[in-house]
Amino acid sequence: MRVLRLTLAALAVGAAFMQPARAGLFEDDEARKAILELRNKVQANEDAAKQRSDQLNAVIQEQLQPLRRSLLDLNGQIDALRAEIAKLRGQNEQLARDLADTQRKLTDQSQSVEARLKPLEPQKVSLDGREFQVSPDERNQYEAAIGLVRRGEFADAVAALNAFLKRYSASGYTDSVRFWLGNAQYGKRDYKDAIATFKGFIAGNPDHPRAAEALLALANCQIELKDNKSARRSLEDLIKAYPSTEAAQAAKERLRAIK
């Protein structure tokens, strides 16, 4: 009995020592379980977040895809526009060069035409106190005829002066041509023709600067034809009409010489 009691007492003591150990083991299991549950929740949250992130990325990628295509198309259009602009710039530069070449050619042609037309343009001439316009050919023909008179080639001069009057009947040179024609006829000794020419010149141009000279030449022609009466009358008319001229002084001397 005593042994039984001792045994029960020992069991009771053992049980007393065993009770705290079981409680500690139970608490460790609960902590592990809580930690595992917490880990699972964290993992689940991470998985859910990852899933949402993947879904969001997929949505963003899906939405960005058209934008990327649009950007690519826009870049392609920009590149095409740049190429077109470069092409147009090159064309403009070429057009500018062509225009400059054309303008230079037109300027050269214009200057060439002006150079060709200039000899054909009317020219202002001052002769015997009068100014008038003549063509270059008109002036050349007149000067050539007067040159013949001055060189004493009277036959050719008469032909040239008559040809001038026929071609340029309304020329400003006409009066001068008639005066020199009379002198050429006188030099050729065609006195009657010279008288007719001088009379026509004087009658049509009594105020001409060479009218006095023409009257003196007319008197000389009459003297050559031995028509002293007519010569005296011409000299007297000269002295009366143009008293202050050198021709009038010469007329006075001629009058004294005429018998």
Coordinates of C-alpha atoms in Angstrom, one line a residue, residues 61-196:
Q61 CA 0.8 47.3 -73.8
E62 CA -2.5 46.7 -75.7
Q63 CA -3.3 50.4 -75.5
L64 CA 0.3 51.5 -76.3
Q65 CA 0.5 49.2 -79.4
P66 CA -1.7 51.5 -81.6
L67 CA 0.1 54.5 -80.3
R68 CA 3.4 52.9 -81.2
R69 CA 2.1 52.2 -84.7
S70 CA 0.8 55.7 -84.9
L71 CA 4.2 57.0 -83.8
L72 CA 5.9 54.8 -86.4
D73 CA 3.6 56.0 -89.1
L74 CA 4.2 59.6 -88.0
N75 CA 7.9 59.1 -88.0
G76 CA 7.6 57.6 -91.5
Q77 CA 5.6 60.6 -92.6
I78 CA 8.0 63.0 -91.1
D79 CA 10.9 61.2 -92.9
A80 CA 8.9 61.3 -96.1
L81 CA 8.3 65.1 -95.6
R82 CA 11.9 65.7 -94.9
A83 CA 12.9 63.9 -98.0
E84 CA 10.2 65.8 -100.0
I85 CA 11.4 69.1 -98.5
A86 CA 15.0 68.3 -99.4
K87 CA 13.9 67.4 -102.9
L88 CA 11.9 70.7 -103.2
R89 CA 14.8 72.6 -101.8
G90 CA 17.1 71.1 -104.4
Q91 CA 14.5 71.9 -107.1
N92 CA 14.2 75.5 -105.8
E93 CA 18.0 75.9 -105.9
Q94 CA 18.0 74.5 -109.4
L95 CA 15.2 76.8 -110.4
A96 CA 17.0 79.7 -108.8
R97 CA 20.1 78.9 -110.9
D98 CA 18.0 78.4 -114.0
L99 CA 16.3 81.7 -113.4
A100 CA 19.7 83.5 -112.9
D101 CA 21.0 81.9 -116.1
T102 CA 17.8 82.9 -117.9
Q103 CA 18.0 86.5 -116.6
R104 CA 21.7 86.7 -117.6
K105 CA 20.9 85.4 -121.1
L106 CA 18.0 87.9 -121.4
T107 CA 20.3 90.7 -120.3
D108 CA 22.9 89.6 -122.8
Q109 CA 20.3 89.4 -125.5
S110 CA 18.8 92.7 -124.6
Q111 CA 22.2 94.4 -124.7
S112 CA 22.9 92.7 -128.0
V113 CA 19.5 93.9 -129.4
E114 CA 20.2 97.4 -128.1
A115 CA 23.6 97.4 -129.7
R116 CA 22.0 96.3 -133.0
L117 CA 19.2 98.8 -132.7
K118 CA 21.2 101.7 -131.5
P119 CA 22.7 102.5 -135.0
L120 CA 19.1 102.5 -136.2
E121 CA 17.7 104.9 -133.6
P122 CA 17.0 108.5 -134.6
Q123 CA 19.8 111.0 -133.7
K124 CA 19.6 114.6 -132.8
V125 CA 21.5 116.8 -135.2
S126 CA 22.3 120.5 -135.0
L127 CA 23.0 122.1 -138.4
D128 CA 22.9 125.8 -139.5
G129 CA 21.4 126.8 -136.2
R130 CA 18.6 124.2 -136.4
E131 CA 18.0 121.0 -134.5
F132 CA 16.2 118.0 -135.9
Q133 CA 16.1 114.2 -135.7
V134 CA 17.6 112.0 -138.4
S135 CA 18.1 108.3 -138.9
P136 CA 21.7 106.9 -138.9
D137 CA 21.4 106.0 -142.6
E138 CA 20.1 109.5 -143.4
R139 CA 23.0 111.1 -141.6
N140 CA 25.5 108.8 -143.2
Q141 CA 24.2 109.5 -146.7
Y142 CA 24.3 113.2 -146.1
E143 CA 27.8 113.3 -144.7
A144 CA 29.0 111.1 -147.6
A145 CA 27.5 113.5 -150.1
I146 CA 29.0 116.5 -148.4
G147 CA 32.3 114.8 -148.3
L148 CA 32.2 114.5 -152.1
V149 CA 31.6 118.2 -152.3
R150 CA 34.5 119.0 -150.1
R151 CA 36.9 116.8 -152.0
G152 CA 35.9 118.5 -155.2
E153 CA 34.2 115.4 -156.7
F154 CA 31.4 117.5 -158.0
A155 CA 29.8 115.1 -160.5
D156 CA 29.5 112.4 -157.9
A157 CA 28.4 115.0 -155.3
V158 CA 25.5 116.2 -157.6
A159 CA 24.4 112.6 -158.1
A160 CA 24.6 111.8 -154.3
L161 CA 22.8 115.0 -153.3
N162 CA 20.0 114.5 -155.8
A163 CA 19.6 110.9 -154.6
F164 CA 19.3 112.2 -151.0
L165 CA 16.6 114.6 -151.9
K166 CA 14.7 111.9 -153.7
R167 CA 15.0 109.5 -150.8
Y168 CA 14.6 111.9 -147.9
S169 CA 12.4 114.7 -149.3
A170 CA 11.1 115.7 -145.8
S171 CA 14.5 115.5 -144.1
G172 CA 15.8 118.2 -141.8
Y173 CA 18.9 118.1 -144.0
T174 CA 16.9 119.2 -147.1
D175 CA 17.7 122.9 -147.0
S176 CA 21.4 122.3 -146.5
V177 CA 21.4 119.6 -149.2
R178 CA 19.9 122.1 -151.7
F179 CA 22.5 124.7 -150.8
W180 CA 25.4 122.3 -151.3
L181 CA 23.8 120.9 -154.5
G182 CA 23.9 124.4 -156.0
N183 CA 27.6 124.7 -155.0
A184 CA 28.4 121.2 -156.5
Q185 CA 26.6 122.2 -159.7
Y186 CA 28.6 125.5 -159.7
G187 CA 31.8 123.5 -159.3
K188 CA 30.7 121.2 -162.1
R189 CA 30.1 124.4 -164.2
D190 CA 26.4 123.5 -164.6
Y191 CA 25.6 127.2 -164.0
K192 CA 22.0 127.1 -165.2
D193 CA 21.2 124.2 -162.9
A194 CA 23.0 126.0 -160.1
I195 CA 21.0 129.2 -160.6
A196 CA 17.8 127.3 -160.5

